[in-house]
Short mmCIF file of C-alpha atoms and ligand atoms in Angstrom, two decimals:
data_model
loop_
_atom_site.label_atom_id
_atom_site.label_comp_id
_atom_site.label_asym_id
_atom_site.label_seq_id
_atom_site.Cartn_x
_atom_site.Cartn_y
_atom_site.Cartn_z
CA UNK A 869 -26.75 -13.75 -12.70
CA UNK A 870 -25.04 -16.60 -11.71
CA UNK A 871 -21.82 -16.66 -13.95
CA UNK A 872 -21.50 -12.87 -12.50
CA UNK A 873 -21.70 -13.88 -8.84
CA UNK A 874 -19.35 -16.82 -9.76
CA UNK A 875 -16.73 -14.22 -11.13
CA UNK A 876 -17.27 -12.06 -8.22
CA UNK A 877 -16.68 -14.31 -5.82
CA UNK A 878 -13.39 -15.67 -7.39
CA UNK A 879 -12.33 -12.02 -8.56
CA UNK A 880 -12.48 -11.42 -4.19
CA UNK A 881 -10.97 -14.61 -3.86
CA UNK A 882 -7.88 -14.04 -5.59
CA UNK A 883 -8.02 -10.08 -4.21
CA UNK A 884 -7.37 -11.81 -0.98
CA UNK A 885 -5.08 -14.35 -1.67
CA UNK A 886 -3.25 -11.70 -3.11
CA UNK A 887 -3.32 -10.08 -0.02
CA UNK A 888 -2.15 -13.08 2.54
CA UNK A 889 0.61 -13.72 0.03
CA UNK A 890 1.87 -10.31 0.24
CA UNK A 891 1.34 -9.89 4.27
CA UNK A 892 3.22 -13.43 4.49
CA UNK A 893 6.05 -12.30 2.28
CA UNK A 894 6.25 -9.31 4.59
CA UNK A 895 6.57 -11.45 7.48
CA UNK A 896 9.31 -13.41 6.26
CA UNK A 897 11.44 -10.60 5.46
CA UNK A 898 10.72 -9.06 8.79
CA UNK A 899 11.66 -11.63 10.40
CA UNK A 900 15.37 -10.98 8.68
CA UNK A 901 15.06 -7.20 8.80
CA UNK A 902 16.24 -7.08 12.36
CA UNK A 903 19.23 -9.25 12.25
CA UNK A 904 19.94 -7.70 8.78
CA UNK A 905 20.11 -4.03 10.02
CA UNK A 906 17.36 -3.09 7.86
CA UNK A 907 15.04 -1.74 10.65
CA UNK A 908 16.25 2.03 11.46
CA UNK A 909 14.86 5.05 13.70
CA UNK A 910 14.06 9.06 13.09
CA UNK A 911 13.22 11.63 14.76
CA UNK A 912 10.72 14.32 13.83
CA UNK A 913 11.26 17.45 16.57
CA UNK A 914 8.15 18.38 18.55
CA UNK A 915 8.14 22.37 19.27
CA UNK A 916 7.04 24.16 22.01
CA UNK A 917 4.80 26.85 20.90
CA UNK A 918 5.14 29.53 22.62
CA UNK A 919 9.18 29.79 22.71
CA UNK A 920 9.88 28.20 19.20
CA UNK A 921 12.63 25.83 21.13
CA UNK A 922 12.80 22.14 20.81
CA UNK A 923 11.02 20.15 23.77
CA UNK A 924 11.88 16.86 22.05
CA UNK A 925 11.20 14.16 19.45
CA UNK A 926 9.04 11.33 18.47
CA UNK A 927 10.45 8.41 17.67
CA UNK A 928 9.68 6.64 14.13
CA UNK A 929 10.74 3.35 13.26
CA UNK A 930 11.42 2.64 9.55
CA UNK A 931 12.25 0.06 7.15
CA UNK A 932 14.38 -0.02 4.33
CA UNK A 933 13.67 -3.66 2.85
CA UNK A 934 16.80 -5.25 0.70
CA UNK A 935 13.74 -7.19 -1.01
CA UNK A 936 11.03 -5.13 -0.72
CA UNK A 937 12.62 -1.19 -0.62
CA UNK A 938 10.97 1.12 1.68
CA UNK A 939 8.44 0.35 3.69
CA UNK A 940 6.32 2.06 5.40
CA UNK A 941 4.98 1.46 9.17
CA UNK A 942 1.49 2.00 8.30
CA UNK A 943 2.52 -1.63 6.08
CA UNK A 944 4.51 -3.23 8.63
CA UNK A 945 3.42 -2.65 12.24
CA UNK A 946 -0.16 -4.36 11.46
CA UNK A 947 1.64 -7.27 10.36
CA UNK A 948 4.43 -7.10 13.05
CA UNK A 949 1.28 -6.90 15.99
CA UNK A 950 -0.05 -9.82 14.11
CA UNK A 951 2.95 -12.23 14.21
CA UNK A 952 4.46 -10.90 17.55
CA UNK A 953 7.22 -9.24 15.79
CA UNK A 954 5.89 -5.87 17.54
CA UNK A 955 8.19 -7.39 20.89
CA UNK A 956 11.34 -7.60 19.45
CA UNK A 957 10.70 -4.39 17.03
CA UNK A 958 9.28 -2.43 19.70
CA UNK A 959 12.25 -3.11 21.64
CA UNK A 960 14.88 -2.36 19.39
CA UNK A 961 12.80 1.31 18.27
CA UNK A 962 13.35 1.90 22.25
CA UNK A 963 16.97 0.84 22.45
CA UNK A 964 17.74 2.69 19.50
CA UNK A 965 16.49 5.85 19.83
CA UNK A 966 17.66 5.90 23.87
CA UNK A 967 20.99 5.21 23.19
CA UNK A 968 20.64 8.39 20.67
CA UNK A 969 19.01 10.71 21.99
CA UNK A 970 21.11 10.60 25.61
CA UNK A 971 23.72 11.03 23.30
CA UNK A 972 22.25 14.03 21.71
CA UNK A 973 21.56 15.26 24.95
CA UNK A 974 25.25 15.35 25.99
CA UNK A 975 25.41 18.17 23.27
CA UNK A 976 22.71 19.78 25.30
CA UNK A 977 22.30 22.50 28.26
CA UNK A 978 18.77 20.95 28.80
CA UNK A 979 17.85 17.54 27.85
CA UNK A 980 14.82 17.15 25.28
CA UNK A 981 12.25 14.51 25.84
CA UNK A 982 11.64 11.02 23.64
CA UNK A 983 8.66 10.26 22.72
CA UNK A 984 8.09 6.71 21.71
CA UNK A 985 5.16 4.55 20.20
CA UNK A 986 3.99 1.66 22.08
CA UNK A 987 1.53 -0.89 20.72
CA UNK A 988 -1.15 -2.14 22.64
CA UNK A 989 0.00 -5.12 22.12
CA UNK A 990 3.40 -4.80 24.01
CA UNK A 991 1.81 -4.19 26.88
CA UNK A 992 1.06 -8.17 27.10
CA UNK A 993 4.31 -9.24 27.27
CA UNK A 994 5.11 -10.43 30.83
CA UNK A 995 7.26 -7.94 32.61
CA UNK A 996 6.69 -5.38 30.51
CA UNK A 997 6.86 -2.47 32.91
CA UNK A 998 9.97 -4.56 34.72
CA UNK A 999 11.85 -4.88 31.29
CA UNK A 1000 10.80 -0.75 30.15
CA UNK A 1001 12.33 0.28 33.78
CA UNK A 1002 15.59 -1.85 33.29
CA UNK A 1003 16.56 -0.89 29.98
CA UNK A 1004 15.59 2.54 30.40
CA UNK A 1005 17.93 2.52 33.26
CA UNK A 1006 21.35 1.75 31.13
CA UNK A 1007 20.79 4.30 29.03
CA UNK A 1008 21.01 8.48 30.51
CA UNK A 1009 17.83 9.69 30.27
CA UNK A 1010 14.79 10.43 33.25
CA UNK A 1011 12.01 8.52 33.19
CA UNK A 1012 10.26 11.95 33.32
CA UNK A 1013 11.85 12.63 29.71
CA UNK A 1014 10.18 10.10 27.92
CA UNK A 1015 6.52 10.07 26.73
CA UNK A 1016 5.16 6.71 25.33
CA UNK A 1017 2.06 7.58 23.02
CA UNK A 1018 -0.89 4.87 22.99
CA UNK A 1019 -3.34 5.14 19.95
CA UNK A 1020 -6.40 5.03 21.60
CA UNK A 1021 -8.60 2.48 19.13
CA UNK A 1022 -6.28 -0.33 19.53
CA UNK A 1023 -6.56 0.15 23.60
CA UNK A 1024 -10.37 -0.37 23.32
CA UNK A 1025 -9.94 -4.49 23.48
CA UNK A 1026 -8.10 -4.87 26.62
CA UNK A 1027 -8.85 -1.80 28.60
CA UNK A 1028 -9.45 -3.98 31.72
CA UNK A 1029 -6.30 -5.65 31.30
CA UNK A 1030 -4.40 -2.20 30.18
CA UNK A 1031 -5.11 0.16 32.80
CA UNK A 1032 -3.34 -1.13 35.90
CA UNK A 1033 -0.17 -1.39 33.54
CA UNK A 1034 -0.08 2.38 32.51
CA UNK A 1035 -1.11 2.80 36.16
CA UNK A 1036 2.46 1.20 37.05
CA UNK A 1037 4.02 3.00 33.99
CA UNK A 1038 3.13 6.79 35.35
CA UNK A 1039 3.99 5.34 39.19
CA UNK A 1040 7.50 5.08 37.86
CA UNK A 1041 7.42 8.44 36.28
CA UNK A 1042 6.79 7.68 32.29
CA UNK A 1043 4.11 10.16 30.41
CA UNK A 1044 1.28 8.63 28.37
CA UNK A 1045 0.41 10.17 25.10
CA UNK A 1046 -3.21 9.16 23.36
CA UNK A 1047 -2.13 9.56 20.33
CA UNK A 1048 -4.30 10.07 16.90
CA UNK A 1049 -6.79 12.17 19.86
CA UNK A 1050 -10.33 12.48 18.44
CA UNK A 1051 -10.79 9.37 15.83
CA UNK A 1052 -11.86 6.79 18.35
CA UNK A 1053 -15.26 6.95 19.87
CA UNK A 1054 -13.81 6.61 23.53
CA UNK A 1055 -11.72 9.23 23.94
CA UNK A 1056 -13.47 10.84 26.59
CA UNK A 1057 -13.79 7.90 29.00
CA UNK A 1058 -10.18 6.71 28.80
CA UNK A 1059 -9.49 10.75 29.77
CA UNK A 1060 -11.45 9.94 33.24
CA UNK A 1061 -10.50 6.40 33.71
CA UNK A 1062 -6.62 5.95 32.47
CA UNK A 1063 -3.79 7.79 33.91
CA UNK A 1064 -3.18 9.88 30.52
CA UNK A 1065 -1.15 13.39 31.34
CA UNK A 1066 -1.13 14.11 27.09
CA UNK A 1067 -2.90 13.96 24.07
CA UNK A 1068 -1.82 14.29 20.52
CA UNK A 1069 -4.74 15.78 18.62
CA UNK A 1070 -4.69 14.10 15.17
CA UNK A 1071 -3.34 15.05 12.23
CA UNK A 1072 -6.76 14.96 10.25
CA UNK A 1073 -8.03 18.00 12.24
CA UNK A 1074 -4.66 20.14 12.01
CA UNK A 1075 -5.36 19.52 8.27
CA UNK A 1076 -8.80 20.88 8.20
CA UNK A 1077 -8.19 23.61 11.06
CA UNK A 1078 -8.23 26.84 8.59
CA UNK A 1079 -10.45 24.99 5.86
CA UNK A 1080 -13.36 23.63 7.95
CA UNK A 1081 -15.16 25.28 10.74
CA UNK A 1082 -16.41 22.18 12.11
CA UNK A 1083 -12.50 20.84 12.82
CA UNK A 1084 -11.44 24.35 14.10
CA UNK A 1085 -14.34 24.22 16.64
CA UNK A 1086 -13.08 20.30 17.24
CA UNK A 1087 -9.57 21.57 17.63
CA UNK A 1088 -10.88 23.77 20.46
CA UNK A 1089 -13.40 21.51 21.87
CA UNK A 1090 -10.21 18.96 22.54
CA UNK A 1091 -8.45 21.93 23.93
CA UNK A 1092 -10.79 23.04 26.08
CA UNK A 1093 -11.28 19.41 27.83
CA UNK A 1094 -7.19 19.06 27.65
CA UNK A 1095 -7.29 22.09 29.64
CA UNK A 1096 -9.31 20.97 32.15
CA UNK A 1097 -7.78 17.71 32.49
CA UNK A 1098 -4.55 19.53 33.13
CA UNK A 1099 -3.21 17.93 30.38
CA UNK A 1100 -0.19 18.58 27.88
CA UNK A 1101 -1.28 19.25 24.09
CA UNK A 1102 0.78 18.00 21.20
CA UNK A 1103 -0.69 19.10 17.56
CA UNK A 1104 0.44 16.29 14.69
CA UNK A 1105 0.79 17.24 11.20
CA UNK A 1106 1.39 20.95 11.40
CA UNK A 1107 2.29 22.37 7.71
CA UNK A 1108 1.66 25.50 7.54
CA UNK A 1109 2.35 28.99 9.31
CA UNK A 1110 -1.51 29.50 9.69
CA UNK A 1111 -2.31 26.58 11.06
CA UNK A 1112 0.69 26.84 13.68
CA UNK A 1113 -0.71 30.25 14.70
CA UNK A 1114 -4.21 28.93 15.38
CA UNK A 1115 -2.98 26.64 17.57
CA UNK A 1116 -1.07 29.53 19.48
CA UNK A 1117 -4.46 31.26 19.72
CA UNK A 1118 -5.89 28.53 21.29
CA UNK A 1119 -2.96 28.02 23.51
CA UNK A 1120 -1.85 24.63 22.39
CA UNK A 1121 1.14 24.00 23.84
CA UNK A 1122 3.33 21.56 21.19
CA UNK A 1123 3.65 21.27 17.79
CA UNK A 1124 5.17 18.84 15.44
CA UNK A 1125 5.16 18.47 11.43
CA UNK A 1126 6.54 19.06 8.36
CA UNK A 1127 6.23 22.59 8.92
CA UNK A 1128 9.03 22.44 11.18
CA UNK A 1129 10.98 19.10 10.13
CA UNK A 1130 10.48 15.75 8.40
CA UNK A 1131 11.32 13.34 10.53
CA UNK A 1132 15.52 13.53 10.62
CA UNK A 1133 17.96 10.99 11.11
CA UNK A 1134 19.91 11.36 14.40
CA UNK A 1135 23.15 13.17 12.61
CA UNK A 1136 20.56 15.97 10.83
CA UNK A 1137 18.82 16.47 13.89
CA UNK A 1138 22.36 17.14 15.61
CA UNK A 1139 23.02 19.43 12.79
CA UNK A 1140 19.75 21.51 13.12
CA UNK A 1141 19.17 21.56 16.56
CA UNK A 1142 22.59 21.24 18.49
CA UNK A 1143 24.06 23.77 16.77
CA UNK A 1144 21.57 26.01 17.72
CA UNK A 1145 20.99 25.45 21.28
CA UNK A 1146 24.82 25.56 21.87
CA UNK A 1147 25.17 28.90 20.26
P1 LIG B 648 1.79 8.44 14.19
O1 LIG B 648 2.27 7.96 15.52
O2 LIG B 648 0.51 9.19 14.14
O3 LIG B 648 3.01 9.28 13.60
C1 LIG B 648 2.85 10.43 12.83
C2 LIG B 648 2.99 10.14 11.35
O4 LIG B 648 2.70 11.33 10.62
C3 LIG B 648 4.41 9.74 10.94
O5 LIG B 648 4.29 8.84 9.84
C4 LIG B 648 5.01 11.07 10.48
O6 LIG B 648 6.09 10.93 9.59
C5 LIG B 648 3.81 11.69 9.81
N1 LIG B 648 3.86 13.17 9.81
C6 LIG B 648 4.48 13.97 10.68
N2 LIG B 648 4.30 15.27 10.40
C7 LIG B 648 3.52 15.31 9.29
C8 LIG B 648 2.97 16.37 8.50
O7 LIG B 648 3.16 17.57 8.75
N3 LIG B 648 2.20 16.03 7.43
C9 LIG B 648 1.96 14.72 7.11
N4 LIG B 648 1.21 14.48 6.03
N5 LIG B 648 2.47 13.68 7.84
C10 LIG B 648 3.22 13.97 8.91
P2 LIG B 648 5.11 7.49 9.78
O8 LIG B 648 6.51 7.69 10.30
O9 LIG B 648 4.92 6.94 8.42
O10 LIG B 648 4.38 6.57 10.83
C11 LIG B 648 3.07 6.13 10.62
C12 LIG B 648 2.51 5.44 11.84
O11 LIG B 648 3.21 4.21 12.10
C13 LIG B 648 2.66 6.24 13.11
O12 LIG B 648 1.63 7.19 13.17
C14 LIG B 648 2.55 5.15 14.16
O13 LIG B 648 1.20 4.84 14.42
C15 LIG B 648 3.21 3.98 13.49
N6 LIG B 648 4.61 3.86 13.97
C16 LIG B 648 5.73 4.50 13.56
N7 LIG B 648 6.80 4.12 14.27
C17 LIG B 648 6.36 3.21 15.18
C18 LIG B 648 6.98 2.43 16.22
O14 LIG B 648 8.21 2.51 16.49
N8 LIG B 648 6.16 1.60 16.95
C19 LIG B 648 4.83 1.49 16.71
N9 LIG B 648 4.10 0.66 17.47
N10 LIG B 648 4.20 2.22 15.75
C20 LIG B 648 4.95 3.06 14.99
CA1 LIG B 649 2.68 8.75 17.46
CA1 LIG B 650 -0.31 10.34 15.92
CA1 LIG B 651 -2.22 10.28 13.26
#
């Protein structure tokens, strides 16, 4: 009926007005996070399979809102991409977690690798690979150490535009990660066409791996075309024993999840993992 379409319509309407109010009071209070000292980094260990050891950590910004409490980056970085915040947030994650994990590494025989999260959209700024290479460069840590991962559906809009700038981003030595590996419908072509040397296979397959026989033979499908790529695997989301010994069968070489650690703050990841590489 009418009246019901009527109410419909204005029960969406206000749905959505709810939701631009709440993405534009987000906004505003990202805008002061920054300057406020609200935006923060951690660091969730990635594990090399086959020794146990520590190869190094991802990076993961987060947000502790006076106004708003915690907030998570699955609620923020949309919006930050949006407004253009993503520059100046992106930025500071990279600053940040340089500056701590050289420092870590002075606690170190070997140096672990950084693995950072780059937005699509950063890769637009202008001299983005000029500015990476500079400020990577104050801080004590080889290009070769640090991985930035790429989730592969937001790359699908500016490929054309994209791939020369990774090309200039591995030419100075940086890995590329395709992160969340599997849930875009392109994976396979930007393997051929984009100078990717990792892949991070997503956490919804890890989850499935011992449960479904459809993502176990997914899990090895990826590995067997990582393989021939030459290509470095990274498993997300690994929470259980079981799952982390699948993986070992099928010769996946990283793993990272809560079986191992949360992500840490930079003081509990000195006290976990410096402590026992010194000893
Ligand atoms: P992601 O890059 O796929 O990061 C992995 C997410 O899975 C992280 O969530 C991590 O805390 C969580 N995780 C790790 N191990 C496990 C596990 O065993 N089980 C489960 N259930 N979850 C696990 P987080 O920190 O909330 O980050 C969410 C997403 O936000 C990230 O997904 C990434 O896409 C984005 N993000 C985080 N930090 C940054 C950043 O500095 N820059 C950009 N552009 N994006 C970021
Ligand atoms: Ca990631
Ligand atoms: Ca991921
Ligand atoms: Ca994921």
């Amino acid at each position: 009926s009418k009246a019901r379409q009527k109410g419909g319509f204005l029960f969406f309407n206000t749905q959505i007005n709810q939701q631009v109010h709440k993405d534009l009071q987000v906004e505003s209070a990202l805008r002061l996070a920054l300057k406020n000292n609200e935006i923060s980094v951690v660091y969730q260990p990635q594990i090399l399979i086959q020794s146990g050891k520590i190869h190094g950590v991802e990076a993961l910004v987060r947000w502790n809102s006076e106004q708003l409490g915690q907030i998570s980056p699955v609620d923020f970085i949309g919006i930050a991409e949006d407004t253009g915040l993503i520059h100046e947030i992106g930025m500071f994650v990279l600053e940040q977690s340089l500056a701590d994990i050289s420092y870590f590494n002075t606690s170190q025989e070997h140096p672990i690798a950084l693995s950072v999260n780059l937005s699509p959209r950063q890769l637009n700024a202008p001299q983005f690979v000029e500015n990476l290479v500079t400020t990577v460069s104050q801080h004590d840590l080889d290009n070769q150490l640090i991985t930035l991962e790429i989730t592969e559906s937001l790359l699908i809009e500016d490929l054309t535009y994209a791939s020369p700038i990774l090309q200039q981003l591995r030419d100075h030595g940086f890995n590329l990660s395709l992160d969340d590996f599997g849930t875009g419908y392109s994976s396979l072509s930007y393997l051929s066409n984009l100078p990717i040397n990792e892949i991070k296979i997503d956490r919804s397959f890890v989850d499935k791996l011992l449960t479904s026989s459809e993502s176990d033979n997914l899990v090895r499908a990826i590995i067997a075309i990582g393989e021939s790529y030459r290509l470095t695997m990274v498993a997300e989301g690994v929470e259980t024993a079981e799952q982390l010994a699948q993986l070992s069968n099928y010769h996946c070489h990283i793993a990272q999840g809560y079986y191992f650690d949360r992500p840490l703050s930079l003081t509990d990841l000195s006290h976990k993992y410096s402590a026992k590489i010194s000893s």
